[in-house]
Structure formats: structure tokens, C-alpha cells
Amino acid sequence: MSDAVLDKQVKKQKTRKRRVDPEIGVSLSWKTLKLQKQLIFMSVPIAIYLIIFNYVPIWGWIMAFQNYRPALSFGQQEWVGLQQFKFLFADDTFIMVLRNTIAMSFINLVLGTTTAIGLALLLNEIRVKYFKRIVQSISYLPHFLSWVIAAGIVATSLSIDDGIVNVILMKLHLIKEPIMWLSEGKYFWGIVGASNVWKEVGWGTIIYLAAITSIDPSLYEAASIDGAKRFQKMRYVTLPGIKATFVILLIMNIGHILDAGFELQYLLGNGLTIDYSQTIDIFVIKYGISMGNYSLATAAGIFKTIVSVILVFGANYTAKRLGEERLI
């Protein structure tokens, strides 16, 4: 066999090797694409949706480098470079907003994760299925309420006029007179954290309950043979069994660390708590729509997006170095 023929066969093998997806082990040939044309066809609307609503708006980021004026055309806009970002990081209001966002996100992350895992562990130990379903249904129903309704319920519960929280605390003799919860900034972060737990704990529990059901029952049987009690099974079988799910969700939630929310803070906040209630999203709305400073609002949005992406990749890399499950 001549050298030319051998070289051609080697190139052909290399090309075929490159076309094999290392994750799924399927050759990415035209034949494979043709066989999976139904799946590809069904994914087209999703791809178009993502492109239109997630990638096309990135074009608007260019406003962060301009002193944007809506009445002027693109060529007439004044280019200011990084001036908007410099103003942003020198603004005391933005620093305060960044502090509030990180604090409330951290509280939501810790409280949301621990309460969801705790409730999932408790529900898993309930042997009466009817009661278990009732508790589970009641816990995740608030998830379907809009934040407008949820904020109204929270405000009514914390009201100084016969609000249930003040009534219970006074009945328990923990306070002597009703507290104006929504008028003092020092309570605001705790109220937001507790409200998020009440609204989302049931929904978050579903994921961990699904992870618990995937644990091999023989592990519980082996633990029982070794004399393990319920708490020991929970500690040495259930918790390690849901560790991978916990790490994946943690990586995803870390990416939203600058996404503390908008609706609840906007609806519950007032002039007395403004130093503790404003988040980056409210800052963007305030400058972008109320004050018409689109460039500064866009710069704040870019900062939030870039930090979120860095945090996701950083958390994913850390998980990889620690030998844990990772997102990417």
C-alpha cells in the first residue's frame, strides 16, 4: 500500500475520531443528524426564543459606553468609554445597593437551602403517606402566589394593628408592645429572608425529595442491620445521597448571588427602610426608567451579569478541584 493511501486512511480516522462526541459517544455525522431530525426540529423554537430574548438584547449593552440620548441616532450618540462604570463605583448609593443585594442574597441562600433540606429530611421520615402529602401540598402552595399577593400577606401579618406576628409574640410575652416591623431598617433583611422561606421552601423541597428517592434502599437496609437509628440513617445515608444535588443547586444559586429580587423589596420597602431595601434591580429601574439615565442603568446591569458569570465558573471550578459534582 502506498504512502499516499496510508496518509489518506490516517486522516480519515482522525476526522472520524474528532466527530465522536466524547460525552455521548455518538458520531456527529450528517447521518446521525438526519436520524435525530425530530429532536433537532423540536429544539429550534427554544433556540430561537433564547436568541431573541437572551442574546439579541446584549446589543443594548453598548449604551453603557455612551451618554445615551433616545432622541439621537446611533451615529449621533456621545461615546464616553468607561465613564459610566467609574461613576457607578464612586457612587455611595450603588455601594449601599450592592451591600443590600449581597446581604439579602446570602440570607436567602443559607435559609432557603437549609430549610429545604431540613423539610425534605423530615418529610422523608414520615411514614403516614396521607399526612405527608398534606404537609407537602401546604408547604409548596405559596410558591404559586404572585409576589404582589405574598407581599400583601406579609405586610398584613406584620401590621401593628392586630398583625398575627405581633399578637403571637405578645401572647408569648416576648414583646410588651407591638413592633413596627416595616418601619425599621434593621428588621428588613430578616423579613425578606423569612418571606422567601415561607414562599419557596416547599418548592425547593421537591428537588431534594426527588434526590432522596434515588438513593438505593439497600443502603438503608444495611444501615438497619448495623443498628443505625433514624437520625444516623439520615446523617450517614440520606445526606451523602443528596450531596451531588446540593452541590449542583449551590453552584446555580451562587450565580444568582446578585439577584436578591425586586418585587418583594420594592413592595415592602418605604422611605424609612430605603437604606436597607434597595437592590441592584431597583437601582436599575430607578435610574433607567424613572430618571431616564439608561447608560448608568445598563452599566449596573452589565456589572451584575459579569459578576454572576464569574461566580458560576468560580464555584464550578472549586467543585471540580474538590472532586464534587459540577455544573459544566
Coordinates of C-alpha atoms in Angstrom, one line a residue:
M1 CA 0.0 0.0 0.0
S2 CA 1.4 3.4 -1.0
D3 CA 2.2 6.2 1.5
A4 CA -0.5 8.4 -0.1
V5 CA -3.2 5.8 0.6
L6 CA -1.9 5.3 4.2
D7 CA -1.9 9.0 4.8
K8 CA -5.5 9.3 3.5
Q9 CA -6.7 6.5 5.8
V10 CA -5.0 8.1 8.8
K11 CA -6.6 11.4 8.0
K12 CA -10.0 9.7 7.6
Q13 CA -9.6 8.0 11.0
K14 CA -8.6 11.3 12.7
T15 CA -11.6 13.1 11.2
R16 CA -13.9 10.3 12.3
K17 CA -12.4 10.5 15.8
R18 CA -13.0 14.2 16.0
R19 CA -16.6 13.8 15.1
V20 CA -17.3 11.5 18.0
D21 CA -18.8 13.4 20.9
P22 CA -16.8 12.4 24.0
E23 CA -19.8 12.8 26.3
I24 CA -22.4 10.7 24.5
G25 CA -20.1 8.6 22.3
V26 CA -22.2 9.3 19.2
S27 CA -20.6 10.1 15.8
L28 CA -21.7 13.7 14.8
S29 CA -22.1 12.8 11.2
W30 CA -24.8 14.0 8.8
K31 CA -26.3 10.6 9.1
T32 CA -26.7 11.0 12.8
L33 CA -28.2 14.5 12.4
K34 CA -30.6 13.1 9.9
L35 CA -31.7 10.3 12.3
Q36 CA -32.3 12.8 15.1
K37 CA -34.0 15.4 12.9
Q38 CA -37.2 15.3 15.0
L39 CA -35.3 16.3 18.2
I40 CA -33.4 19.0 16.3
F41 CA -36.7 20.3 14.8
M42 CA -38.3 20.5 18.3
S43 CA -35.3 22.3 19.7
V44 CA -35.4 25.0 17.1
P45 CA -38.2 27.1 18.7
I46 CA -36.3 27.0 22.1
A47 CA -33.1 28.1 20.3
I48 CA -34.9 31.0 18.6
Y49 CA -36.5 32.0 21.9
L50 CA -33.1 32.1 23.6
I51 CA -31.5 34.0 20.8
I52 CA -34.3 36.7 20.6
F53 CA -34.8 37.2 24.4
N54 CA -31.3 36.4 25.8
Y55 CA -28.7 37.2 23.1
V56 CA -30.2 39.9 20.9
P57 CA -30.7 42.3 24.0
I58 CA -26.9 42.1 24.6
W59 CA -26.7 44.6 21.7
G60 CA -28.2 47.1 24.2
W61 CA -25.1 46.8 26.4
I62 CA -23.4 49.3 24.0
M63 CA -25.4 52.1 25.8
A64 CA -23.2 51.6 28.8
F65 CA -20.3 53.1 26.8
Q66 CA -22.4 56.1 25.6
N67 CA -24.1 59.1 27.1
Y68 CA -27.2 57.7 25.5
R69 CA -30.0 60.1 24.4
P70 CA -33.2 58.4 23.0
A71 CA -33.8 61.3 20.5
L72 CA -30.4 60.8 18.8
S73 CA -29.5 58.2 16.2
F74 CA -26.7 55.6 16.8
G75 CA -24.1 57.7 15.0
Q76 CA -25.0 60.9 16.9
Q77 CA -24.6 59.3 20.4
E78 CA -21.7 60.6 22.5
W79 CA -19.2 57.9 23.4
V80 CA -17.9 58.1 26.9
G81 CA -15.9 54.9 27.3
L82 CA -15.9 53.6 30.9
Q83 CA -17.2 56.8 32.4
Q84 CA -20.5 55.3 33.5
F85 CA -18.7 52.4 35.3
K86 CA -16.4 54.9 37.1
F87 CA -19.3 56.9 38.2
L88 CA -21.1 53.7 39.3
F89 CA -18.3 52.5 41.6
A90 CA -17.8 56.0 43.0
D91 CA -21.5 56.4 43.9
D92 CA -22.3 55.8 47.5
T93 CA -25.8 54.8 46.7
F94 CA -24.6 52.0 44.4
I95 CA -22.2 50.7 47.1
M96 CA -25.1 50.7 49.6
V97 CA -27.3 48.9 47.0
L98 CA -24.6 46.3 46.4
R99 CA -24.3 45.7 50.1
N100 CA -28.0 45.2 50.5
T101 CA -28.1 42.9 47.5
I102 CA -25.3 40.6 48.7
A103 CA -26.7 40.5 52.3
M104 CA -30.2 39.6 51.2
S105 CA -29.0 37.1 48.6
F106 CA -26.7 35.4 51.2
I107 CA -29.6 35.2 53.8
N108 CA -31.9 33.8 51.1
L109 CA -29.3 31.3 50.0
V110 CA -28.5 30.0 53.5
L111 CA -32.1 30.0 54.8
G112 CA -33.5 28.6 51.6
T113 CA -31.1 25.8 51.3
T114 CA -31.1 24.7 55.0
T115 CA -34.8 24.8 55.4
A116 CA -35.5 23.0 52.1
I117 CA -33.0 20.2 53.1
G118 CA -34.4 20.0 56.6
L119 CA -38.0 19.8 55.5
A120 CA -37.1 17.1 52.9
L121 CA -35.4 15.0 55.6
L122 CA -38.4 15.4 57.9
L123 CA -40.9 14.5 55.2
N124 CA -38.9 11.5 54.2
E125 CA -39.2 10.2 57.7
I126 CA -43.0 10.5 57.8
R127 CA -44.5 7.0 57.3
V128 CA -48.2 8.1 57.0
K129 CA -48.4 8.9 53.3
Y130 CA -51.7 10.9 53.6
F131 CA -50.3 13.2 56.2
K132 CA -47.0 13.5 54.3
R133 CA -48.9 14.6 51.1
I134 CA -51.0 17.2 53.0
V135 CA -47.8 18.8 54.6
Q136 CA -46.0 18.8 51.3
S137 CA -49.0 20.4 49.4
I138 CA -49.4 23.1 52.1
S139 CA -45.7 23.9 52.0
Y140 CA -45.4 24.4 48.3
L141 CA -48.8 26.2 47.7
P142 CA -47.3 29.7 48.5
H143 CA -44.9 29.2 45.5
F144 CA -47.8 29.8 43.2
L145 CA -48.8 33.1 44.7
S146 CA -47.5 36.2 43.0
W147 CA -45.1 38.4 45.0
V148 CA -47.8 41.2 45.0
I149 CA -50.2 38.9 46.9
A150 CA -47.4 37.5 49.0
A151 CA -46.2 41.0 50.0
G152 CA -49.7 41.9 51.0
I153 CA -49.9 38.8 53.2
V154 CA -46.5 39.6 54.8
A155 CA -47.5 43.3 55.4
T156 CA -50.8 42.3 57.0
S157 CA -49.1 39.7 59.2
L158 CA -46.6 42.3 60.4
S159 CA -49.1 45.1 60.9
I160 CA -49.0 46.9 64.1
D161 CA -52.8 46.7 64.2
D162 CA -53.6 43.1 65.1
G163 CA -50.9 41.6 62.9
I164 CA -50.6 37.9 63.7
V165 CA -46.9 38.2 64.4
N166 CA -47.3 40.9 67.0
V167 CA -50.3 39.1 68.5
I168 CA -48.4 35.8 68.9
L169 CA -45.3 37.5 70.3
M170 CA -47.3 39.5 72.8
K171 CA -49.3 36.3 73.9
L172 CA -45.9 34.6 74.5
H173 CA -44.7 37.7 76.5
L174 CA -41.7 38.1 74.2
I175 CA -42.6 41.7 73.5
K176 CA -44.5 44.2 75.6
E177 CA -46.0 46.3 72.8
P178 CA -46.4 45.8 69.0
I179 CA -43.3 46.4 66.9
M180 CA -43.4 48.4 63.6
W181 CA -41.5 45.8 61.7
L182 CA -41.7 47.5 58.3
S183 CA -40.7 50.9 59.6
E184 CA -37.2 49.9 60.9
G185 CA -34.4 49.0 58.5
K186 CA -32.7 46.6 60.9
Y187 CA -35.6 44.1 60.5
F188 CA -35.9 44.4 56.7
W189 CA -33.3 41.7 55.7
G190 CA -34.7 39.2 58.2
I191 CA -38.3 39.9 56.9
V192 CA -37.2 39.3 53.3
G193 CA -35.4 36.1 54.3
A194 CA -38.3 34.7 56.3
S195 CA -40.7 35.7 53.5
N196 CA -38.6 33.8 50.9
V197 CA -38.5 30.7 53.1
W198 CA -42.3 30.8 53.6
K199 CA -42.9 31.1 49.9
E200 CA -40.3 28.9 48.4
V201 CA -39.3 26.2 50.9
G202 CA -41.9 23.7 49.7
W203 CA -40.9 24.1 46.1
G204 CA -37.2 23.7 46.9
T205 CA -38.0 20.6 49.0
I206 CA -39.4 18.8 45.9
I207 CA -36.0 18.6 44.3
Y208 CA -34.3 17.2 47.5
L209 CA -37.2 14.7 47.9
A210 CA -36.7 13.5 44.3
A211 CA -33.0 13.1 45.1
I212 CA -33.7 11.1 48.2
T213 CA -36.0 8.7 46.3
S214 CA -33.0 7.9 44.0
I215 CA -30.9 6.6 47.0
D216 CA -30.5 2.8 46.9
P217 CA -32.9 1.2 49.5
S218 CA -30.3 -1.4 50.2
L219 CA -28.2 1.2 51.9
Y220 CA -30.9 1.8 54.5
E221 CA -31.3 -1.9 54.9
A222 CA -27.6 -2.3 55.5
A223 CA -27.7 0.6 58.0
S224 CA -30.6 -1.0 59.8
I225 CA -28.7 -4.3 60.1
D226 CA -25.7 -2.4 61.5
G227 CA -28.1 -1.0 64.2
A228 CA -28.4 2.6 62.9
K229 CA -31.3 4.6 64.2
R230 CA -33.3 7.1 62.2
F231 CA -31.0 10.1 62.9
Q232 CA -27.9 8.0 62.0
K233 CA -29.5 6.9 58.7
M234 CA -30.3 10.5 58.0
R235 CA -26.8 11.5 58.7
Y236 CA -24.8 8.7 57.1
V237 CA -27.1 7.6 54.2
T238 CA -29.6 10.4 53.2
L239 CA -27.3 13.4 53.5
P240 CA -24.4 11.8 51.5
G241 CA -27.0 10.6 48.9
I242 CA -28.2 14.2 48.2
K243 CA -24.8 15.8 48.3
A244 CA -24.5 15.9 44.4
T245 CA -27.9 17.6 44.1
F246 CA -26.9 20.1 46.8
V247 CA -23.6 21.0 45.1
I248 CA -25.3 21.5 41.7
L249 CA -28.0 23.7 43.2
L250 CA -25.4 25.6 45.2
I251 CA -23.4 26.4 42.1
M252 CA -26.6 27.6 40.3
N253 CA -27.7 29.7 43.3
I254 CA -24.2 31.3 43.7
G255 CA -24.7 32.6 40.1
H256 CA -27.8 34.4 41.4
I257 CA -26.0 36.0 44.4
L258 CA -26.5 39.5 42.9
D259 CA -30.1 38.6 42.1
A260 CA -31.7 39.2 45.5
G261 CA -35.0 40.1 44.0
F262 CA -37.1 43.1 43.0
E263 CA -40.8 42.6 43.8
L264 CA -40.7 41.9 47.5
Q265 CA -38.2 44.7 48.3
Y266 CA -40.0 47.2 46.1
L267 CA -43.4 46.4 47.6
L268 CA -42.4 46.2 51.2
G269 CA -39.8 49.0 51.1
N270 CA -40.6 52.5 52.1
G271 CA -38.9 55.8 52.9
L272 CA -37.9 54.7 56.4
T273 CA -36.2 51.5 55.2
I274 CA -34.8 52.7 51.9
D275 CA -31.2 52.3 53.1
Y276 CA -31.8 48.5 53.6
S277 CA -34.4 47.7 50.9
Q278 CA -32.9 48.9 47.6
T279 CA -31.3 46.2 45.4
I280 CA -29.4 46.4 42.1
D281 CA -32.7 45.6 40.2
I282 CA -34.5 48.5 41.9
F283 CA -31.4 50.7 41.3
V284 CA -31.6 49.8 37.5
I285 CA -35.3 50.6 37.4
K286 CA -34.9 53.8 39.3
Y287 CA -32.1 55.2 37.1
G288 CA -33.2 53.6 33.8
I289 CA -36.9 54.4 33.8
S290 CA -37.7 57.0 36.5
M291 CA -34.6 59.2 35.8
G292 CA -34.0 58.3 32.2
N293 CA -30.3 57.6 32.7
Y294 CA -30.2 54.5 30.5
S295 CA -26.5 54.3 30.2
L296 CA -25.9 54.1 34.0
A297 CA -28.7 51.6 34.4
T298 CA -27.1 49.5 31.7
A299 CA -23.7 49.7 33.3
A300 CA -25.2 48.4 36.6
G301 CA -26.9 45.5 34.7
I302 CA -23.6 44.6 32.9
F303 CA -21.8 44.6 36.3
K304 CA -24.4 42.2 37.7
T305 CA -24.2 39.9 34.8
I306 CA -20.4 39.7 34.6
V307 CA -20.1 39.1 38.4
S308 CA -22.8 36.3 38.2
V309 CA -20.9 34.5 35.3
I310 CA -17.6 34.8 37.2
L311 CA -19.2 33.4 40.3
V312 CA -20.8 30.4 38.4
F313 CA -17.5 29.5 36.8
G314 CA -15.6 30.0 40.0
A315 CA -18.0 27.8 42.0
N316 CA -17.9 25.2 39.3
Y317 CA -14.1 25.2 39.2
T318 CA -14.0 24.9 43.0
A319 CA -16.3 22.0 43.0
K320 CA -14.2 20.3 40.3
R321 CA -11.0 20.8 42.4
L322 CA -12.8 19.3 45.4
G323 CA -13.9 16.3 43.4
E324 CA -17.6 17.1 43.7
E325 CA -20.3 17.2 41.1
R326 CA -20.1 20.2 38.8
L327 CA -22.5 22.0 36.5
I328 CA -20.2 22.3 33.4

